[in-house]
Amino acid sequence: MARVVTGFRSGPSRKACRLHITNRTARCINIIWLDYYGREINYGFVEPGTIKPIQSFEGHPWICRDSVTKRRLLLSNETYFVPTASALNGRRINNLPVVEVFVNIPMFSLLDLGADAVSKLVSSEEDVEALELPTTVKDLVALCYHNSQIVIPESSKI
């Protein structure tokens, strides 16, 4: 079942556009469309330093996740990218407006980075429970471990 992002979903639109998503990170990433119900729909994998063209529509939200840690990354320095009318006034290819979108890594806290590192050293959720850590840290390690176990199936890819 697809993950649901609260508060963001695609609405009806007839204004098509083409997104050129440039992965400026050293990480492999997944580009994800938020559908009409707010569910995450995987639109594919983007290697570091490459560009992925995607057809979209005005008002359709997109997010990006690290394909290994599942942590959210930034699209054009925002946690959500939504093509807007003003962004559709630029360059065109085959009569479709082209919107350049750049993937960047947000500033992670030391706590986030530590939880990611510890989650890679445990082999089960029981191992996380056995750690002698404060509850808030243990909860974050458990979340990182759980997210690292999620595989985005190709069948959810459109």
CSV table of N, CA and C in Angstrom, one decimal:
chain,number,residue,atom,x,y,z
A,1,MET,N,0.8,-1.2,0.0
A,1,MET,CA,0.0,0.0,0.0
A,1,MET,C,0.9,1.2,0.0
A,2,ALA,N,0.5,2.2,-0.8
A,2,ALA,CA,1.3,3.4,-0.9
A,2,ALA,C,1.1,4.3,0.4
A,3,ARG,N,2.2,4.9,0.7
A,3,ARG,CA,2.3,5.9,1.9
A,3,ARG,C,1.4,7.1,1.5
A,4,VAL,N,0.7,7.7,2.5
A,4,VAL,CA,-0.1,8.8,2.3
A,4,VAL,C,0.5,10.0,3.0
A,5,VAL,N,0.7,11.1,2.2
A,5,VAL,CA,1.2,12.4,2.8
A,5,VAL,C,0.1,13.3,3.1
A,6,THR,N,-0.1,13.6,4.4
A,6,THR,CA,-1.2,14.4,4.8
A,6,THR,C,-1.2,15.8,4.3
A,7,GLY,N,-2.4,16.2,3.8
A,7,GLY,CA,-2.5,17.6,3.3
A,7,GLY,C,-2.1,17.9,1.9
A,8,PHE,N,-1.4,17.1,1.2
A,8,PHE,CA,-1.0,17.3,-0.1
A,8,PHE,C,-1.6,16.3,-1.0
A,9,ARG,N,-2.2,16.7,-2.1
A,9,ARG,CA,-2.7,15.8,-3.2
A,9,ARG,C,-2.9,16.5,-4.5
A,10,SER,N,-2.9,15.8,-5.5
A,10,SER,CA,-3.1,16.4,-6.8
A,10,SER,C,-4.6,16.7,-7.0
A,11,GLY,N,-4.8,17.8,-7.8
A,11,GLY,CA,-6.2,18.2,-8.1
A,11,GLY,C,-6.3,18.2,-9.6
A,12,PRO,N,-7.5,18.4,-10.1
A,12,PRO,CA,-7.7,18.4,-11.6
A,12,PRO,C,-7.0,19.5,-12.2
A,13,SER,N,-6.4,19.2,-13.4
A,13,SER,CA,-5.7,20.3,-14.2
A,13,SER,C,-5.6,19.8,-15.6
A,14,ARG,N,-5.7,20.8,-16.5
A,14,ARG,CA,-5.5,20.5,-17.9
A,14,ARG,C,-4.2,21.2,-18.5
A,15,LYS,N,-3.5,21.9,-17.6
A,15,LYS,CA,-2.3,22.5,-18.0
A,15,LYS,C,-1.1,21.6,-17.8
A,16,ALA,N,-0.7,20.9,-18.9
A,16,ALA,CA,0.4,20.0,-18.8
A,16,ALA,C,1.7,20.7,-18.9
A,17,CYS,N,2.7,20.1,-18.3
A,17,CYS,CA,4.1,20.6,-18.4
A,17,CYS,C,5.1,19.4,-18.3
A,18,ARG,N,6.3,19.7,-18.6
A,18,ARG,CA,7.4,18.7,-18.5
A,18,ARG,C,8.4,19.2,-17.5
A,19,LEU,N,8.6,18.3,-16.5
A,19,LEU,CA,9.6,18.6,-15.4
A,19,LEU,C,10.9,18.0,-15.9
A,20,HIS,N,12.0,18.7,-15.7
A,20,HIS,CA,13.3,18.2,-15.9
A,20,HIS,C,13.9,18.1,-14.5
A,21,ILE,N,14.0,16.9,-13.9
A,21,ILE,CA,14.5,16.8,-12.6
A,21,ILE,C,15.9,16.4,-12.6
A,22,THR,N,16.8,17.3,-12.0
A,22,THR,CA,18.2,17.1,-12.0
A,22,THR,C,18.6,16.7,-10.6
A,23,ASN,N,19.3,15.5,-10.5
A,23,ASN,CA,19.7,15.0,-9.2
A,23,ASN,C,21.1,15.6,-9.0
A,24,ARG,N,21.2,16.6,-8.1
A,24,ARG,CA,22.4,17.2,-7.8
A,24,ARG,C,23.1,16.6,-6.6
A,25,THR,N,22.6,15.4,-6.2
A,25,THR,CA,23.2,14.8,-5.0
A,25,THR,C,24.1,13.6,-5.4
A,26,ALA,N,24.8,13.0,-4.5
A,26,ALA,CA,25.6,11.8,-4.7
A,26,ALA,C,24.8,10.6,-4.4
A,27,ARG,N,23.5,10.7,-4.2
A,27,ARG,CA,22.6,9.6,-3.8
A,27,ARG,C,21.7,9.2,-4.9
A,28,CYS,N,21.3,8.0,-5.0
A,28,CYS,CA,20.2,7.5,-5.9
A,28,CYS,C,18.9,7.9,-5.2
A,29,ILE,N,18.0,8.5,-6.0
A,29,ILE,CA,16.8,9.0,-5.5
A,29,ILE,C,15.5,8.4,-6.2
A,30,ASN,N,14.4,8.5,-5.5
A,30,ASN,CA,13.1,8.2,-6.1
A,30,ASN,C,12.3,9.5,-6.2
A,31,ILE,N,11.7,9.7,-7.4
A,31,ILE,CA,10.8,10.8,-7.7
A,31,ILE,C,9.4,10.3,-7.4
A,32,ILE,N,8.6,11.0,-6.6
A,32,ILE,CA,7.3,10.5,-6.2
A,32,ILE,C,6.2,11.6,-6.4
A,33,TRP,N,5.2,11.2,-7.1
A,33,TRP,CA,4.0,12.0,-7.4
A,33,TRP,C,3.0,11.8,-6.3
A,34,LEU,N,2.3,12.8,-5.8
A,34,LEU,CA,1.3,12.6,-4.8
A,34,LEU,C,0.0,12.6,-5.6
A,35,ASP,N,-0.7,11.5,-5.6
A,35,ASP,CA,-1.9,11.3,-6.5
A,35,ASP,C,-3.1,12.1,-5.9
A,36,TYR,N,-4.3,11.8,-6.5
A,36,TYR,CA,-5.5,12.5,-6.1
A,36,TYR,C,-6.0,12.2,-4.7
A,37,TYR,N,-5.4,11.2,-4.1
A,37,TYR,CA,-5.8,10.8,-2.7
A,37,TYR,C,-4.6,11.1,-1.7
A,38,GLY,N,-3.5,11.7,-2.2
A,38,GLY,CA,-2.4,12.0,-1.4
A,38,GLY,C,-1.4,10.8,-1.2
A,39,ARG,N,-1.6,9.8,-2.0
A,39,ARG,CA,-0.8,8.6,-1.9
A,39,ARG,C,0.5,8.8,-2.7
A,40,GLU,N,1.6,8.3,-2.2
A,40,GLU,CA,2.9,8.4,-2.9
A,40,GLU,C,3.0,7.4,-4.1
A,41,ILE,N,3.2,7.9,-5.3
A,41,ILE,CA,3.3,7.0,-6.5
A,41,ILE,C,4.7,7.2,-7.0
A,42,ASN,N,5.5,6.1,-7.0
A,42,ASN,CA,6.9,6.2,-7.5
A,42,ASN,C,6.9,6.4,-9.0
A,43,TYR,N,7.6,7.5,-9.4
A,43,TYR,CA,7.8,7.7,-10.9
A,43,TYR,C,9.2,7.4,-11.3
A,44,GLY,N,9.9,6.7,-10.5
A,44,GLY,CA,11.2,6.2,-11.0
A,44,GLY,C,12.4,6.7,-10.2
A,45,PHE,N,13.5,6.1,-10.6
A,45,PHE,CA,14.8,6.1,-9.9
A,45,PHE,C,15.6,7.1,-10.7
A,46,VAL,N,16.4,8.0,-10.0
A,46,VAL,CA,17.3,8.9,-10.7
A,46,VAL,C,18.7,8.8,-10.1
A,47,GLU,N,19.6,8.4,-11.0
A,47,GLU,CA,21.0,8.3,-10.6
A,47,GLU,C,21.6,9.6,-10.3
A,48,PRO,N,22.7,9.7,-9.4
A,48,PRO,CA,23.4,10.9,-9.1
A,48,PRO,C,23.8,11.6,-10.4
A,49,GLY,N,23.7,12.9,-10.5
A,49,GLY,CA,24.2,13.7,-11.6
A,49,GLY,C,23.4,13.6,-12.9
A,50,THR,N,22.2,12.9,-12.9
A,50,THR,CA,21.5,12.8,-14.1
A,50,THR,C,20.2,13.6,-14.1
A,51,ILE,N,19.5,13.7,-15.2
A,51,ILE,CA,18.3,14.4,-15.4
A,51,ILE,C,17.2,13.4,-15.8
A,52,LYS,N,16.0,13.5,-15.2
A,52,LYS,CA,14.9,12.7,-15.6
A,52,LYS,C,13.7,13.6,-16.0
A,53,PRO,N,13.3,13.4,-17.3
A,53,PRO,CA,12.1,14.2,-17.7
A,53,PRO,C,10.8,13.5,-17.3
A,54,ILE,N,9.9,14.2,-16.8
A,54,ILE,CA,8.6,13.7,-16.4
A,54,ILE,C,7.5,14.6,-16.8
A,55,GLN,N,6.4,14.0,-17.4
A,55,GLN,CA,5.3,14.9,-17.7
A,55,GLN,C,4.4,15.0,-16.5
A,56,SER,N,4.0,16.3,-16.2
A,56,SER,CA,3.1,16.6,-15.1
A,56,SER,C,2.1,17.6,-15.5
A,57,PHE,N,1.4,18.1,-14.4
A,57,PHE,CA,0.4,19.1,-14.7
A,57,PHE,C,0.5,20.2,-13.6
A,58,GLU,N,0.0,21.4,-13.9
A,58,GLU,CA,0.0,22.5,-12.9
A,58,GLU,C,-0.8,22.0,-11.7
A,59,GLY,N,-0.2,22.3,-10.5
A,59,GLY,CA,-0.9,22.0,-9.3
A,59,GLY,C,-0.7,20.5,-8.8
A,60,HIS,N,0.1,19.7,-9.5
A,60,HIS,CA,0.4,18.4,-9.0
A,60,HIS,C,1.6,18.3,-8.2
A,61,PRO,N,1.5,17.9,-6.9
A,61,PRO,CA,2.7,18.0,-6.0
A,61,PRO,C,3.6,16.8,-6.2
A,62,TRP,N,4.9,17.0,-6.0
A,62,TRP,CA,6.0,16.0,-6.1
A,62,TRP,C,6.9,16.1,-4.9
A,63,ILE,N,7.4,14.9,-4.5
A,63,ILE,CA,8.4,14.9,-3.5
A,63,ILE,C,9.5,14.0,-3.9
A,64,CYS,N,10.6,13.9,-3.2
A,64,CYS,CA,11.7,13.1,-3.5
A,64,CYS,C,12.3,12.4,-2.3
A,65,ARG,N,12.6,11.2,-2.4
A,65,ARG,CA,13.2,10.4,-1.3
A,65,ARG,C,14.5,9.8,-1.7
A,66,ASP,N,15.4,9.7,-0.8
A,66,ASP,CA,16.7,8.9,-0.9
A,66,ASP,C,16.2,7.5,-1.1
A,67,SER,N,16.7,6.8,-2.1
A,67,SER,CA,16.3,5.4,-2.4
A,67,SER,C,16.7,4.4,-1.3
A,68,VAL,N,17.8,4.8,-0.5
A,68,VAL,CA,18.3,3.9,0.5
A,68,VAL,C,17.6,4.2,1.9
A,69,THR,N,17.8,5.4,2.3
A,69,THR,CA,17.3,5.8,3.7
A,69,THR,C,15.8,6.1,3.7
A,70,LYS,N,15.2,6.4,2.5
A,70,LYS,CA,13.8,6.9,2.4
A,70,LYS,C,13.6,8.3,3.0
A,71,ARG,N,14.7,9.0,3.3
A,71,ARG,CA,14.5,10.3,3.9
A,71,ARG,C,14.1,11.3,2.7
A,72,ARG,N,13.3,12.2,3.1
A,72,ARG,CA,12.9,13.2,2.1
A,72,ARG,C,14.0,14.2,1.8
A,73,LEU,N,14.2,14.5,0.5
A,73,LEU,CA,15.1,15.4,0.0
A,73,LEU,C,14.4,16.6,-0.5
A,74,LEU,N,15.1,17.6,-1.0
A,74,LEU,CA,14.5,18.9,-1.4
A,74,LEU,C,14.4,18.9,-2.9
A,75,LEU,N,13.3,19.4,-3.4
A,75,LEU,CA,13.1,19.7,-4.9
A,75,LEU,C,13.1,21.2,-5.0
A,76,SER,N,14.1,21.8,-5.7
A,76,SER,CA,14.2,23.2,-5.8
A,76,SER,C,14.1,23.9,-4.5
A,77,ASN,N,14.8,23.3,-3.5
A,77,ASN,CA,14.9,23.9,-2.1
A,77,ASN,C,13.6,23.9,-1.4
A,78,GLU,N,12.6,23.1,-1.8
A,78,GLU,CA,11.4,22.9,-1.1
A,78,GLU,C,11.1,21.5,-0.8
A,79,THR,N,10.4,21.2,0.3
A,79,THR,CA,10.0,19.8,0.7
A,79,THR,C,9.0,19.2,-0.3
A,80,TYR,N,8.2,20.1,-0.9
A,80,TYR,CA,7.2,19.7,-1.9
A,80,TYR,C,7.4,20.6,-3.1
A,81,PHE,N,7.3,20.1,-4.3
A,81,PHE,CA,7.4,20.9,-5.5
A,81,PHE,C,6.1,20.8,-6.2
A,82,VAL,N,5.5,22.0,-6.5
A,82,VAL,CA,4.2,22.0,-7.2
A,82,VAL,C,4.4,23.0,-8.4
A,83,PRO,N,4.2,22.5,-9.6
A,83,PRO,CA,4.3,23.4,-10.8
A,83,PRO,C,3.2,24.4,-10.7
A,84,THR,N,3.5,25.7,-10.9
A,84,THR,CA,2.5,26.7,-10.8
A,84,THR,C,2.5,27.5,-12.1
A,85,ALA,N,1.4,28.3,-12.3
A,85,ALA,CA,1.3,29.0,-13.6
A,85,ALA,C,2.5,29.8,-13.9
A,86,SER,N,3.1,30.5,-12.9
A,86,SER,CA,4.2,31.3,-13.2
A,86,SER,C,5.4,30.5,-13.7
A,87,ALA,N,5.6,29.3,-13.2
A,87,ALA,CA,6.7,28.4,-13.6
A,87,ALA,C,6.5,27.9,-15.0
A,88,LEU,N,5.3,28.0,-15.5
A,88,LEU,CA,5.0,27.4,-16.8
A,88,LEU,C,5.2,28.4,-18.0
A,89,ASN,N,5.8,29.6,-17.7
A,89,ASN,CA,6.0,30.6,-18.7
A,89,ASN,C,7.3,30.6,-19.4
A,90,GLY,N,8.1,29.6,-19.1
A,90,GLY,CA,9.5,29.6,-19.6
A,90,GLY,C,9.6,28.8,-20.9
A,91,ARG,N,10.7,28.1,-21.1
A,91,ARG,CA,11.1,27.4,-22.3
A,91,ARG,C,10.1,26.3,-22.6
A,92,ARG,N,9.9,25.9,-23.9
A,92,ARG,CA,9.0,24.9,-24.3
A,92,ARG,C,9.7,23.9,-25.1
A,93,ILE,N,9.2,22.6,-25.0
A,93,ILE,CA,9.7,21.5,-25.8
A,93,ILE,C,8.4,20.8,-26.3
A,94,ASN,N,8.2,20.7,-27.6
A,94,ASN,CA,7.0,20.1,-28.2
A,94,ASN,C,5.7,20.8,-27.7
A,95,ASN,N,5.8,22.1,-27.5
A,95,ASN,CA,4.7,22.9,-27.1
A,95,ASN,C,4.4,22.7,-25.6
A,96,LEU,N,5.2,22.0,-24.9
A,96,LEU,CA,4.9,21.8,-23.4
A,96,LEU,C,5.9,22.7,-22.7
A,97,PRO,N,5.5,23.5,-21.7
A,97,PRO,CA,6.4,24.2,-20.9
A,97,PRO,C,7.3,23.3,-20.1
A,98,VAL,N,8.6,23.7,-20.0
A,98,VAL,CA,9.6,22.9,-19.3
A,98,VAL,C,10.0,23.6,-18.0
A,99,VAL,N,9.9,22.9,-16.9
A,99,VAL,CA,10.2,23.4,-15.6
A,99,VAL,C,11.4,22.7,-15.1
A,100,GLU,N,12.5,23.4,-14.8
A,100,GLU,CA,13.7,22.8,-14.3
A,100,GLU,C,13.6,22.7,-12.8
A,101,VAL,N,13.8,21.4,-12.3
A,101,VAL,CA,13.7,21.1,-10.9
A,101,VAL,C,15.0,20.5,-10.4
A,102,PHE,N,15.6,21.0,-9.3
A,102,PHE,CA,16.9,20.5,-8.8
A,102,PHE,C,16.7,19.8,-7.5
A,103,VAL,N,17.3,18.6,-7.4
A,103,VAL,CA,17.2,17.8,-6.1
A,103,VAL,C,18.5,18.2,-5.3
A,104,ASN,N,18.2,18.5,-4.0
A,104,ASN,CA,19.3,18.9,-3.1
A,104,ASN,C,19.1,18.1,-1.8
A,105,ILE,N,20.1,18.0,-1.0
A,105,ILE,CA,20.0,17.4,0.3
A,105,ILE,C,19.7,18.5,1.4
A,106,PRO,N,18.7,18.3,2.2
A,106,PRO,CA,18.5,19.3,3.3
A,106,PRO,C,19.6,19.2,4.4
A,107,MET,N,19.6,20.1,5.3
A,107,MET,CA,20.5,20.1,6.4
A,107,MET,C,19.9,19.1,7.4
A,108,PHE,N,20.5,18.0,7.6
A,108,PHE,CA,20.1,17.0,8.6
A,108,PHE,C,20.7,17.3,9.9
A,109,SER,N,20.0,17.1,11.0
A,109,SER,CA,20.5,17.3,12.3
A,109,SER,C,21.5,16.2,12.7
A,110,LEU,N,22.3,16.4,13.7
A,110,LEU,CA,23.2,15.3,14.2
A,110,LEU,C,22.4,14.2,14.7
A,111,LEU,N,21.3,14.4,15.3
A,111,LEU,CA,20.4,13.4,15.8
A,111,LEU,C,19.9,12.5,14.6
A,112,ASP,N,19.5,13.1,13.5
A,112,ASP,CA,19.0,12.4,12.3
A,112,ASP,C,20.1,11.5,11.7
A,113,LEU,N,21.3,12.1,11.6
A,113,LEU,CA,22.4,11.4,11.0
A,113,LEU,C,22.8,10.2,11.9
A,114,GLY,N,22.8,10.4,13.2
A,114,GLY,CA,23.2,9.4,14.2
A,114,GLY,C,22.2,8.2,14.2
A,115,ALA,N,20.9,8.6,14.1
A,115,ALA,CA,19.8,7.6,14.0
A,115,ALA,C,19.9,6.8,12.8
A,116,ASP,N,20.3,7.4,11.6
A,116,ASP,CA,20.5,6.7,10.4
A,116,ASP,C,21.6,5.7,10.5
A,117,ALA,N,22.7,6.2,11.1
A,117,ALA,CA,23.9,5.3,11.3
A,117,ALA,C,23.6,4.1,12.2
A,118,VAL,N,23.0,4.3,13.3
A,118,VAL,CA,22.6,3.2,14.2
A,118,VAL,C,21.7,2.3,13.6
A,119,SER,N,20.7,2.8,12.8
A,119,SER,CA,19.7,1.9,12.2
A,119,SER,C,20.3,0.9,11.2
A,120,LYS,N,21.5,1.3,10.6
A,120,LYS,CA,22.2,0.4,9.7
A,120,LYS,C,22.9,-0.7,10.4
A,121,LEU,N,23.1,-0.6,11.8
A,121,LEU,CA,23.9,-1.6,12.5
A,121,LEU,C,23.0,-2.6,13.2
A,122,VAL,N,21.7,-2.4,13.2
A,122,VAL,CA,20.8,-3.3,13.8
A,122,VAL,C,20.2,-4.2,12.8
A,123,SER,N,19.7,-5.4,13.2
A,123,SER,CA,19.2,-6.4,12.2
A,123,SER,C,17.7,-6.6,12.4
A,124,SER,N,17.1,-6.1,13.4
A,124,SER,CA,15.7,-6.3,13.7
A,124,SER,C,15.1,-5.2,14.6
A,125,GLU,N,13.8,-5.0,14.6
A,125,GLU,CA,13.2,-4.0,15.5
A,125,GLU,C,13.4,-4.4,16.9
A,126,GLU,N,13.6,-5.7,17.2
A,126,GLU,CA,13.9,-6.1,18.6
A,126,GLU,C,15.3,-5.6,19.0
A,127,ASP,N,16.2,-5.6,18.1
A,127,ASP,CA,17.5,-5.1,18.4
A,127,ASP,C,17.4,-3.6,18.8
A,128,VAL,N,16.6,-2.9,18.1
A,128,VAL,CA,16.4,-1.4,18.4
A,128,VAL,C,15.9,-1.3,19.8
A,129,GLU,N,14.9,-2.1,20.2
A,129,GLU,CA,14.3,-2.1,21.5
A,129,GLU,C,15.3,-2.3,22.6
A,130,ALA,N,16.3,-3.2,22.3
A,130,ALA,CA,17.3,-3.6,23.3
A,130,ALA,C,18.4,-2.5,23.5
A,131,LEU,N,18.4,-1.5,22.6
A,131,LEU,CA,19.4,-0.4,22.8
A,131,LEU,C,19.2,0.4,24.0
A,132,GLU,N,20.3,0.7,24.7
A,132,GLU,CA,20.2,1.6,25.9
A,132,GLU,C,20.3,3.0,25.5
A,133,LEU,N,19.2,3.5,25.0
A,133,LEU,CA,19.1,4.9,24.5
A,133,LEU,C,17.8,5.6,25.0
A,134,PRO,N,17.8,6.9,25.1
A,134,PRO,CA,16.6,7.6,25.5
A,134,PRO,C,15.4,7.2,24.6
A,135,THR,N,14.2,7.2,25.0
A,135,THR,CA,13.1,6.7,24.2
A,135,THR,C,12.9,7.5,22.9
A,136,THR,N,13.1,8.8,23.0
A,136,THR,CA,13.0,9.6,21.8
A,136,THR,C,14.0,9.3,20.7
A,137,VAL,N,15.2,9.0,21.2
A,137,VAL,CA,16.3,8.6,20.2
A,137,VAL,C,16.0,7.2,19.7
A,138,LYS,N,15.5,6.3,20.6
A,138,LYS,CA,15.2,4.9,20.2
A,138,LYS,C,14.1,4.9,19.2
A,139,ASP,N,13.1,5.8,19.4
A,139,ASP,CA,11.9,5.9,18.4
A,139,ASP,C,12.4,6.4,17.0
A,140,LEU,N,13.4,7.3,17.0
A,140,LEU,CA,13.9,7.8,15.7
A,140,LEU,C,14.7,6.7,15.1
A,141,VAL,N,15.5,5.9,15.8
A,141,VAL,CA,16.3,4.8,15.2
A,141,VAL,C,15.3,3.8,14.7
A,142,ALA,N,14.2,3.5,15.4
A,142,ALA,CA,13.2,2.5,14.9
A,142,ALA,C,12.6,3.0,13.6
A,143,LEU,N,12.3,4.3,13.5
A,143,LEU,CA,11.7,4.8,12.3
A,143,LEU,C,12.7,4.7,11.2
A,144,CYS,N,13.9,5.1,11.4
A,144,CYS,CA,14.9,5.0,10.3
A,144,CYS,C,15.1,3.5,9.9
A,145,TYR,N,15.1,2.6,10.9
A,145,TYR,CA,15.2,1.2,10.5
A,145,TYR,C,14.0,0.7,9.7
A,146,HIS,N,12.8,1.1,10.1
A,146,HIS,CA,11.6,0.7,9.4
A,146,HIS,C,11.6,1.3,8.0
A,147,ASN,N,12.0,2.6,7.8
A,147,ASN,CA,12.0,3.2,6.5
A,147,ASN,C,13.1,2.5,5.6
A,148,SER,N,14.2,2.1,6.2
A,148,SER,CA,15.2,1.4,5.4
A,148,SER,C,14.7,0.1,4.9
A,149,GLN,N,13.7,-0.5,5.5
A,149,GLN,CA,13.2,-1.8,5.1
A,149,GLN,C,12.1,-1.7,4.0
A,150,ILE,N,11.6,-0.5,3.7
A,150,ILE,CA,10.6,-0.3,2.7
A,150,ILE,C,11.2,-0.3,1.4
A,151,VAL,N,10.6,-1.1,0.5
A,151,VAL,CA,11.0,-1.2,-0.9
A,151,VAL,C,9.9,-0.6,-1.7
A,152,ILE,N,10.2,0.4,-2.6
A,152,ILE,CA,9.2,1.0,-3.4
A,152,ILE,C,9.1,0.0,-4.7
A,153,PRO,N,8.0,-0.7,-4.8
A,153,PRO,CA,7.9,-1.7,-5.8
A,153,PRO,C,7.7,-1.0,-7.2
A,154,GLU,N,8.3,-1.6,-8.2
A,154,GLU,CA,8.1,-1.1,-9.6
A,154,GLU,C,6.7,-1.1,-10.0
A,155,SER,N,5.8,-2.0,-9.4
A,155,SER,CA,4.4,-2.0,-9.8
A,155,SER,C,3.7,-0.7,-9.5
A,156,SER,N,4.2,0.0,-8.5
A,156,SER,CA,3.6,1.3,-8.2
A,156,SER,C,4.0,2.4,-9.1
A,157,LYS,N,5.0,2.1,-9.9
A,157,LYS,CA,5.5,3.1,-10.9
A,157,LYS,C,4.6,3.3,-12.0
A,158,ILE,N,4.4,4.5,-12.4
A,158,ILE,CA,3.5,4.8,-13.5
A,158,ILE,C,4.3,4.9,-14.8
